Amino acid sequence: MELFNVYKQWDIEPVKGLGTTLWTADGQTYTDLYGGHAVISVGHCHPHYVEVLTQQAQTLGFYSNAVKNSLQSTLAAKLGELSGYPDYSLFLCNSGAEANENALKLASFATGRAKVLAFCKAFHGRTSGAVGVTDNPKIRSAFNANPNVTFVPLNDLDAVEKELSQGTYAAVIVEGIQGVAGIFEPTDEFLQSLRILCDKTGTMLVADEIQSGYGRTGLFFAHQHAGIKADIITTAKGMANGFPIGGVLIGPNIKPSYGMLGTTFGGNHLACAAAIAVLEIMKEERLVENAAKVGAYFKEALQGDKAVKEYRGRGLMIGLELKPEYVGLRDRLLFEKHFFTGAAGENVIRLLPSLTVSMETAEEFVKAWKELTK
Ligand SMILES: Cc1ncc(COP(=O)(O)O)c(C=O)c1O
């Protein structure tokens, strides 16, 4: 059997990782400033993470949600404390798309409405509901096209108001910062007005923090920079440093009932242990502060750089839009300087490193960048 070939891949296979370093079998090292799509939050093979996960694997790997699993409540308590949402409840699933599916389903259950407002260029995942609110017709099949979804431009308050004032929307779903699109931020004022409009029209505000959350922007969730609260928040990626997990943080105004949501694997013992270890490391090593500090350095060093048309993002969620003459720089960073970075389209380099990334590593990257662009 062969693999179903859907991924464009580099001819590079990391076989070992530690912190922000990756090794291939021939001993070549790479510095990872992408974290496998923003997933590696506490560094590869962090010793505490490895210890907790190993111990859990040796004790109990899985049992279903038909029985109690106190690791889930431990995770919920720690997440509530660190995220600033202690009065919300947590539903655990297995991926970002699944978290968004459940969030939209909950909003629809809670309001009795079917429609969802989403934003141009949004990416929310590839399962049917999630891809329905994703603004990319190339990845949406005829089966996934959803007549209940309307897209309006990000930061266009008039367009939002026109739709929400109809009083027919269950939810507005917004990324804390649009990632796949190439790092585009909702402004603080836009999010504040969105909050007010949602309250006025009985619409649930769903913040997709799957890429922008978990400390990456210098606060636990990106929408918190605007000083607002969402009704539902979705998380995944950095939540368990690579162990598959997704989470839906649900406001106290939404009440659960048995059977309303469910999953076989969601909240399993190994996933919870991994997610707990991540939060423990984040707290112990003050990683949210580190994301703000190293992020500020990147901004100072690369904003206004001769190769950069526009520097976008906050903290360690960075989009570097290149001037046309520097397109191709990402390949050179990889093959000549051995840095893993991400992309959005042809001309945006995305940096989404582990929150443990050191100032020294950031400085090495900037040095390599300057050498290649001088
Ligand atoms: C903002 C956002 N939402 C949802 C998803 C989907 O997450 P997953 O690939 O875990 O389903 C992604 C993945 O890139 C994302 O960036």
XYZ file of C-alpha atoms and ligand atoms in Angstrom:
390
model
C 0.000 0.000 0.000
C 1.174 3.509 -0.746
C 0.369 6.714 1.084
C -2.430 8.902 -0.230
C -0.256 11.670 -1.519
C -1.742 14.982 -0.380
C 1.230 16.740 1.185
C 3.904 18.761 -0.573
C 6.980 17.782 1.422
C 10.618 18.643 1.815
C 12.990 15.725 1.264
C 14.057 15.951 4.913
C 13.202 13.526 7.699
C 13.827 14.598 11.281
C 14.414 11.564 13.471
C 15.215 13.248 16.768
C 14.396 16.523 18.494
C 15.375 18.420 21.602
C 14.172 21.915 22.436
C 14.287 23.838 19.168
C 16.794 21.493 17.514
C 15.984 18.681 15.087
C 18.335 16.019 13.742
C 18.155 13.976 10.557
C 19.544 10.431 10.434
C 22.831 11.624 8.922
C 23.434 13.910 11.933
C 22.527 17.203 10.250
C 20.890 19.605 12.699
C 18.098 22.082 11.967
C 16.738 24.879 14.146
C 12.984 24.616 14.341
C 11.237 27.987 14.239
C 7.976 26.484 13.018
C 7.174 23.807 15.594
C 5.386 21.642 13.039
C 2.606 24.193 12.381
C 2.643 25.843 15.852
C 2.275 22.528 17.644
C 5.544 22.317 19.564
C 4.850 24.663 22.450
C 7.314 23.506 25.125
C 10.101 22.292 22.865
C 10.786 18.854 21.427
C 11.148 16.091 24.020
C 11.033 18.385 27.051
C 12.206 16.171 29.960
C 9.141 16.841 32.133
C 6.806 16.128 29.207
C 8.653 12.897 28.387
C 8.575 11.798 32.021
C 4.856 12.487 32.531
C 3.870 10.833 29.256
C 6.103 7.812 29.846
C 4.727 7.339 33.331
C 1.148 7.590 32.077
C 1.829 5.093 29.253
C 3.154 2.668 31.843
C 0.099 3.162 34.071
C -3.025 3.498 31.910
C -3.064 4.682 28.306
C -6.771 4.775 27.569
C -10.231 4.206 28.804
C -13.412 5.644 27.369
C -15.591 8.468 28.680
C -17.962 5.893 30.159
C -15.850 6.013 33.329
C -14.348 8.777 35.452
C -10.955 10.170 34.483
C -9.688 12.685 37.012
C -6.862 13.715 34.674
C -9.563 15.563 32.703
C -10.620 17.638 35.709
C -6.997 18.321 36.642
C -6.400 19.555 33.096
C -9.562 21.681 33.156
C -8.596 23.293 36.476
C -5.063 24.100 35.326
C -6.271 25.409 31.954
C -8.943 27.549 33.607
C -6.343 29.073 35.918
C -3.681 29.792 33.299
C -6.042 30.993 30.592
C -8.027 33.395 32.774
C -11.252 31.467 32.131
C -11.696 29.631 35.476
C -15.503 29.710 35.318
C -15.725 28.090 31.857
C -16.068 24.356 31.312
C -13.985 22.156 29.044
C -14.931 19.613 26.381
C -12.016 17.556 25.132
C -11.652 16.202 21.607
C -8.795 15.302 19.291
C -7.963 18.083 16.847
C -8.553 21.687 15.945
C -11.166 20.987 13.300
C -13.066 18.818 15.735
C -12.933 21.553 18.371
C -14.481 23.997 15.891
C -17.148 21.464 14.846
C -18.178 21.107 18.462
C -18.028 24.847 19.123
C -20.362 25.638 16.220
C -22.672 22.790 17.133
C -22.856 24.121 20.704
C -23.581 27.658 19.519
C -26.364 26.310 17.346
C -27.793 24.190 20.166
C -27.641 27.126 22.578
C -29.275 29.687 20.272
C -31.535 27.431 18.226
C -30.150 29.172 15.136
C -28.288 27.711 12.157
C -26.307 30.524 10.565
C -22.625 31.293 11.150
C -20.717 34.420 10.248
C -17.094 33.850 9.295
C -14.336 36.007 7.830
C -12.684 36.247 4.447
C -9.369 34.315 4.359
C -10.333 32.355 7.496
C -9.029 28.844 8.104
C -10.827 26.695 10.659
C -10.010 23.127 9.604
C -10.997 20.472 7.110
C -13.917 18.532 8.558
C -17.305 19.402 7.134
C -18.456 22.210 9.449
C -14.955 23.582 9.935
C -14.181 23.673 6.223
C -17.622 25.206 5.655
C -16.482 28.282 7.610
C -13.062 28.226 5.927
C -12.709 30.715 3.116
C -10.935 28.514 0.612
C -13.098 26.964 -2.119
C -10.157 24.766 -3.207
C -10.432 22.628 -0.078
C -14.223 22.677 0.174
C -16.055 19.942 -1.748
C -19.621 20.332 -2.987
C -20.688 18.223 0.004
C -19.022 20.691 2.401
C -20.453 23.891 0.932
C -22.668 25.285 3.656
C -25.561 27.625 2.795
C -25.716 28.711 6.437
C -22.308 30.407 6.279
C -21.638 34.003 5.251
C -18.167 35.496 4.878
C -17.412 39.171 5.470
C -14.044 40.964 5.410
C -12.061 40.925 8.652
C -12.248 44.262 10.492
C -15.285 45.383 8.481
C -17.645 46.270 11.295
C -20.404 47.614 9.047
C -20.582 44.307 7.171
C -20.738 42.407 10.468
C -23.447 44.678 11.838
C -25.538 44.304 8.699
C -25.519 40.520 9.066
C -25.843 40.165 12.837
C -28.644 42.704 13.116
C -30.858 40.170 11.307
C -30.865 38.221 14.595
C -30.483 34.910 12.772
C -26.868 33.992 13.492
C -25.903 31.318 16.003
C -22.250 32.340 15.987
C -19.476 34.497 14.688
C -16.227 32.561 14.420
C -12.990 34.515 14.380
C -9.340 33.480 14.606
C -7.420 35.241 17.385
C -5.006 36.038 14.573
C -5.562 34.602 11.099
C -2.690 32.162 10.636
C -2.971 30.172 7.425
C -4.042 33.354 5.606
C -0.614 34.865 6.324
C -0.955 36.439 9.807
C -3.713 39.029 9.774
C -5.027 40.464 13.033
C -8.482 41.587 13.972
C -7.959 44.991 15.547
C -8.678 45.395 19.256
C -11.471 47.855 18.435
C -13.008 45.402 15.980
C -13.051 42.591 18.558
C -14.510 44.924 21.186
C -17.301 45.979 18.827
C -17.845 42.356 17.795
C -18.369 41.476 21.452
C -20.946 44.239 21.836
C -22.774 43.263 18.624
C -22.869 39.596 19.659
C -24.375 40.560 23.023
C -26.934 42.814 21.366
C -28.075 40.182 18.862
C -27.860 37.002 20.975
C -25.004 35.632 18.852
C -22.247 33.443 20.301
C -18.714 34.761 19.845
C -16.432 31.825 19.033
C -12.713 32.556 19.215
C -10.628 30.056 17.268
C -7.364 30.140 19.213
C -6.065 26.910 17.727
C -3.019 28.583 16.223
C -2.927 31.915 18.066
C -3.613 30.607 21.575
C -1.729 28.823 24.311
C 0.576 31.699 25.138
C 1.912 32.234 21.639
C 1.148 35.964 21.388
C 2.308 36.939 24.865
C -1.098 36.449 26.502
C -2.754 33.076 26.914
C -5.234 33.809 24.109
C -4.769 36.415 21.371
C -8.281 37.877 21.767
C -7.342 38.805 25.357
C -5.172 41.628 23.969
C -8.485 43.338 23.166
C -9.693 42.876 26.744
C -12.736 40.853 25.681
C -14.108 37.423 26.519
C -15.453 34.967 23.981
C -18.433 32.707 24.667
C -16.608 29.692 23.269
C -12.871 29.274 22.686
C -11.277 26.491 20.676
C -7.753 25.189 21.184
C -5.581 22.361 19.844
C -2.069 22.559 18.307
C 0.204 23.621 21.210
C -2.081 22.114 23.824
C -0.190 18.828 24.203
C 3.046 19.533 22.303
C 2.241 17.094 19.515
C 0.024 14.570 21.253
C -3.324 14.879 19.412
C -5.876 16.803 21.453
C -8.414 19.574 21.014
C -10.362 21.550 23.561
C -13.510 23.655 23.657
C -13.762 26.172 26.490
C -17.440 26.817 27.059
C -18.973 29.816 28.824
C -21.177 29.347 31.889
C -24.230 30.529 29.929
C -24.171 27.316 27.866
C -25.570 24.327 29.729
C -24.587 20.721 29.000
C -26.876 17.721 28.722
C -25.984 14.046 28.449
C -25.208 13.007 24.904
C -25.082 16.578 23.587
C -21.440 16.067 22.534
C -19.261 12.983 22.606
C -16.107 11.278 21.378
C -14.260 7.977 21.786
C -10.697 9.238 22.058
C -11.252 12.783 23.355
C -9.840 13.362 26.829
C -7.998 10.045 26.962
C -5.416 9.455 29.651
C -2.318 9.930 27.516
C -3.644 13.110 25.893
C -4.589 14.599 29.265
C -1.231 13.708 30.805
C 0.550 15.362 27.872
C -1.647 18.486 28.113
C -1.155 18.733 31.889
C 2.615 18.465 31.448
C 2.489 21.298 28.889
C 0.623 23.616 31.278
C 2.991 22.734 34.126
C 6.001 23.582 31.968
C 4.372 26.788 30.708
C 3.761 27.938 34.276
C 7.093 26.800 35.736
C 9.187 28.288 32.919
C 7.016 31.396 32.432
C 6.703 30.659 28.751
C 3.984 33.196 28.006
C 6.360 35.933 29.179
C 9.148 34.383 27.111
C 6.922 34.466 24.017
C 6.339 38.190 24.590
C 10.046 38.870 25.183
C 11.494 36.923 22.250
C 8.626 38.109 20.055
C 9.493 41.728 20.869
C 13.092 41.009 19.851
C 12.043 39.509 16.500
C 9.884 42.544 15.834
C 12.613 45.018 16.634
C 15.150 43.105 14.550
C 13.052 42.386 11.465
C 10.434 45.120 11.214
C 11.746 47.521 8.609
C 14.321 44.976 7.349
C 15.220 45.518 3.695
C 13.662 42.175 2.653
C 10.440 42.685 4.608
C 7.492 44.395 2.989
C 5.380 44.029 6.131
C 5.962 42.558 9.583
C 2.712 41.170 11.017
C 1.656 39.412 14.183
C 2.280 39.436 17.905
C 4.704 37.596 20.146
C 5.764 34.339 18.524
C 3.061 34.339 15.854
C 4.911 36.180 13.135
C 4.276 36.785 9.449
C 7.077 38.284 7.380
C 5.735 39.416 4.033
C 8.689 39.499 1.674
C 9.412 42.036 -1.013
C 9.096 40.316 -4.423
C 12.855 40.195 -4.994
C 13.298 38.070 -1.832
C 10.744 35.370 -2.660
C 12.665 32.094 -2.250
C 14.267 33.183 1.018
C 12.488 30.436 2.940
C 14.263 27.746 0.893
C 17.595 29.454 1.441
C 16.971 29.661 5.202
C 16.306 25.932 5.153
C 18.994 24.634 2.816
C 21.803 27.111 3.452
C 21.228 28.020 7.110
C 19.224 25.015 8.328
C 16.263 26.874 9.820
C 12.747 25.423 9.601
C 10.181 28.156 9.009
C 6.628 28.103 7.693
C 4.959 29.798 4.778
C 1.668 31.329 3.788
C 1.434 31.497 0.039
C 4.551 32.379 -1.949
C 5.718 35.451 -0.169
C 4.986 35.212 3.556
C 7.367 33.473 5.934
C 5.640 32.357 9.118
C 7.548 31.963 12.376
C 5.745 29.880 14.997
C 8.548 28.589 17.209
C 8.259 26.780 20.495
C 7.504 29.175 23.349
C 10.784 28.007 24.875
C 12.825 29.549 22.066
C 15.815 31.393 23.507
C 17.065 34.882 22.713
C 20.304 33.281 21.446
C 18.397 31.174 18.921
C 16.387 34.208 17.833
C 19.618 36.164 17.374
C 21.155 33.344 15.336
C 18.114 33.379 13.072
C 18.264 37.133 12.585
C 22.000 36.857 11.808
C 21.329 34.155 9.202
C 18.489 36.231 7.729
C 20.681 39.325 7.454
C 23.498 37.331 5.839
C 21.146 35.973 3.196
C 19.558 39.336 2.444
C 22.598 41.645 2.539
C -6.888 28.675 13.201
C -6.982 27.199 12.933
N -8.136 26.566 13.186
C -8.271 25.240 12.980
C -7.231 24.491 12.490
C -7.422 23.015 12.258
O -6.719 22.273 13.192
P -6.436 20.722 12.925
O -5.480 20.634 11.788
O -5.860 20.230 14.231
O -7.738 20.086 12.628
C -6.014 25.108 12.194
C -4.887 24.345 11.643
O -3.984 24.884 11.024
C -5.887 26.508 12.428
O -4.760 27.166 12.147
